[in-house]
Amino acid sequence: MRMMANQKVATKQGMARGKYTREEIFSQPESWERAIEVLKEQVESIEEYSNLDEYRQVIFTGCGSTYYLSRAAATQFQAMTGHPARGLPASELWLSPKANYIWNAPTLLVAISRSGETSETLQACEVFRAHCLGKIITLVCNPGSNLATLGDMNLIFPSGMEQSIAQTRAFSTLFLGAIGMCAIWAPGKYNFNRMKSVSQAGRQLINQYHPMATQLGQNIDFDRIYFLGSGERFGLACELSLKMKEMCLTHSESFHFMEFRHGPKAMVNRNTLVVGLVSESNADYDLAVLADVEKLGAKTISIGEQKMDVSFNSGLEEVYRNVLYLPFGQMMAFERAIVKGLDPDYPTNLDAVVKITKV
Ligand code: F1P
């Protein structure tokens, strides 16, 4: 298998393949604790933006992983606050603003980026500013980045910073930050301090299910892997599908649960793995889809709070525990990369930050 120059260097230096990615996946609970401390320090600043009636539209944006994060966060924001929101790719807001914004309507833009240097995200903010569309809030990991100073409010979560190219800890830390911000904006309904125990639940989840994730990840008979998630979990399913592509060069797609029956189910065979991010409110419907595809020969894995193949047993309300859907799929992608002789720290064809020179 052709290895990229940097992979050859890493392997030549005898570095364990995936050294960084492994550490980043396993250290997520600690990073989440730091993120909750950042939220505590920033409560007053965040509360200044809680008058959401000021805005005709709220849009979350990012690229790649942080676009999928934006999709999940926008859905959860709407569920928690009752205000409509969308998650859109930054390239759309940059290059086709009138097709995406209600033009000249007061807007809150939430721009999310690990690096804070992705060209499309910076350009999207520039276009937003140029047309005086409203206020910008940024969520970044990299404190010294351009995006970290571009917002009217900038929330910085340095504990999410990573060496690896494929996001894991950065994604879950920024996602937790976004959910905490939504909880602060929905006072009385949610208390983001309840999130404190999510780190302990994450640590227990990673320790308990790493063996199962390893066993599934190492089974390279699976040649197609699907992630199903509905509501705020669809963006998370998209992210886990991206991990399969980035880390282990595996064809993978994500679907809303019920959508899988409308065509994609045709692809199911004995070499298929379907991972379901099962909700609390619609568990019966979600599990029925998994049962359907199991009859067609697929291996299925259900992930959720209780009585699932992978159970959180967190005792947390659903809004606080969605971040727990991420580690199992991340560990599976990691182990699959290793068994395929790849180095997840250096994904094929990818760079840590996409910088677009003028086209
Ligand atoms: C976003 C991103 C990642 C992708 C790769 C390149 O970066 O596109 O989603 O997986 O790492 O960068 P950022 O704007 O979140 O830094």
PDB file of C-alpha atoms in Angstrom, residues 31-48 153-159 177 180-181 184 192-193 196:
ATOM      1  CA  SER A  31     -10.817  18.012  27.653  1.00  0.00           C
ATOM      2  CA  TRP A  32     -14.574  18.137  28.296  1.00  0.00           C
ATOM      3  CA  GLU A  33     -13.904  19.069  31.935  1.00  0.00           C
ATOM      4  CA  ARG A  34     -11.727  21.989  30.741  1.00  0.00           C
ATOM      5  CA  ALA A  35     -14.462  23.063  28.307  1.00  0.00           C
ATOM      6  CA  ILE A  36     -17.045  23.221  31.094  1.00  0.00           C
ATOM      7  CA  GLU A  37     -14.633  25.409  33.085  1.00  0.00           C
ATOM      8  CA  VAL A  38     -14.375  27.768  30.077  1.00  0.00           C
ATOM      9  CA  LEU A  39     -18.177  27.962  29.925  1.00  0.00           C
ATOM     10  CA  LYS A  40     -18.329  28.779  33.649  1.00  0.00           C
ATOM     11  CA  GLU A  41     -15.810  31.601  33.173  1.00  0.00           C
ATOM     12  CA  GLN A  42     -17.772  32.963  30.180  1.00  0.00           C
ATOM     13  CA  VAL A  43     -21.348  32.670  31.511  1.00  0.00           C
ATOM     14  CA  GLU A  44     -21.914  36.441  31.734  1.00  0.00           C
ATOM     15  CA  SER A  45     -20.569  37.069  28.223  1.00  0.00           C
ATOM     16  CA  ILE A  46     -22.699  34.236  26.824  1.00  0.00           C
ATOM     17  CA  GLU A  47     -25.804  35.507  28.643  1.00  0.00           C
ATOM     18  CA  GLU A  48     -25.406  38.863  26.847  1.00  0.00           C
ATOM     19  CA  MET A 153     -17.784  37.047  21.318  1.00  0.00           C
ATOM     20  CA  ASN A 154     -15.005  34.433  20.986  1.00  0.00           C
ATOM     21  CA  LEU A 155     -15.196  31.205  23.011  1.00  0.00           C
ATOM     22  CA  ILE A 156     -11.824  29.440  23.054  1.00  0.00           C
ATOM     23  CA  PHE A 157     -11.369  25.787  24.073  1.00  0.00           C
ATOM     24  CA  PRO A 158      -7.599  25.102  23.903  1.00  0.00           C
ATOM     25  CA  SER A 159      -7.968  21.669  25.541  1.00  0.00           C
ATOM     26  CA  GLY A 177     -19.001  24.035  24.230  1.00  0.00           C
ATOM     27  CA  GLY A 180     -23.278  24.464  27.032  1.00  0.00           C
ATOM     28  CA  MET A 181     -23.819  27.812  25.281  1.00  0.00           C
ATOM     29  CA  ILE A 184     -27.084  29.015  29.109  1.00  0.00           C
ATOM     30  CA  PHE A 192     -25.247  23.504  32.076  1.00  0.00           C
ATOM     31  CA  ASN A 193     -23.670  22.582  35.431  1.00  0.00           C
ATOM     32  CA  LYS A 196     -20.205  18.107  34.756  1.00  0.00           C
TER      33      LYS A 196
END
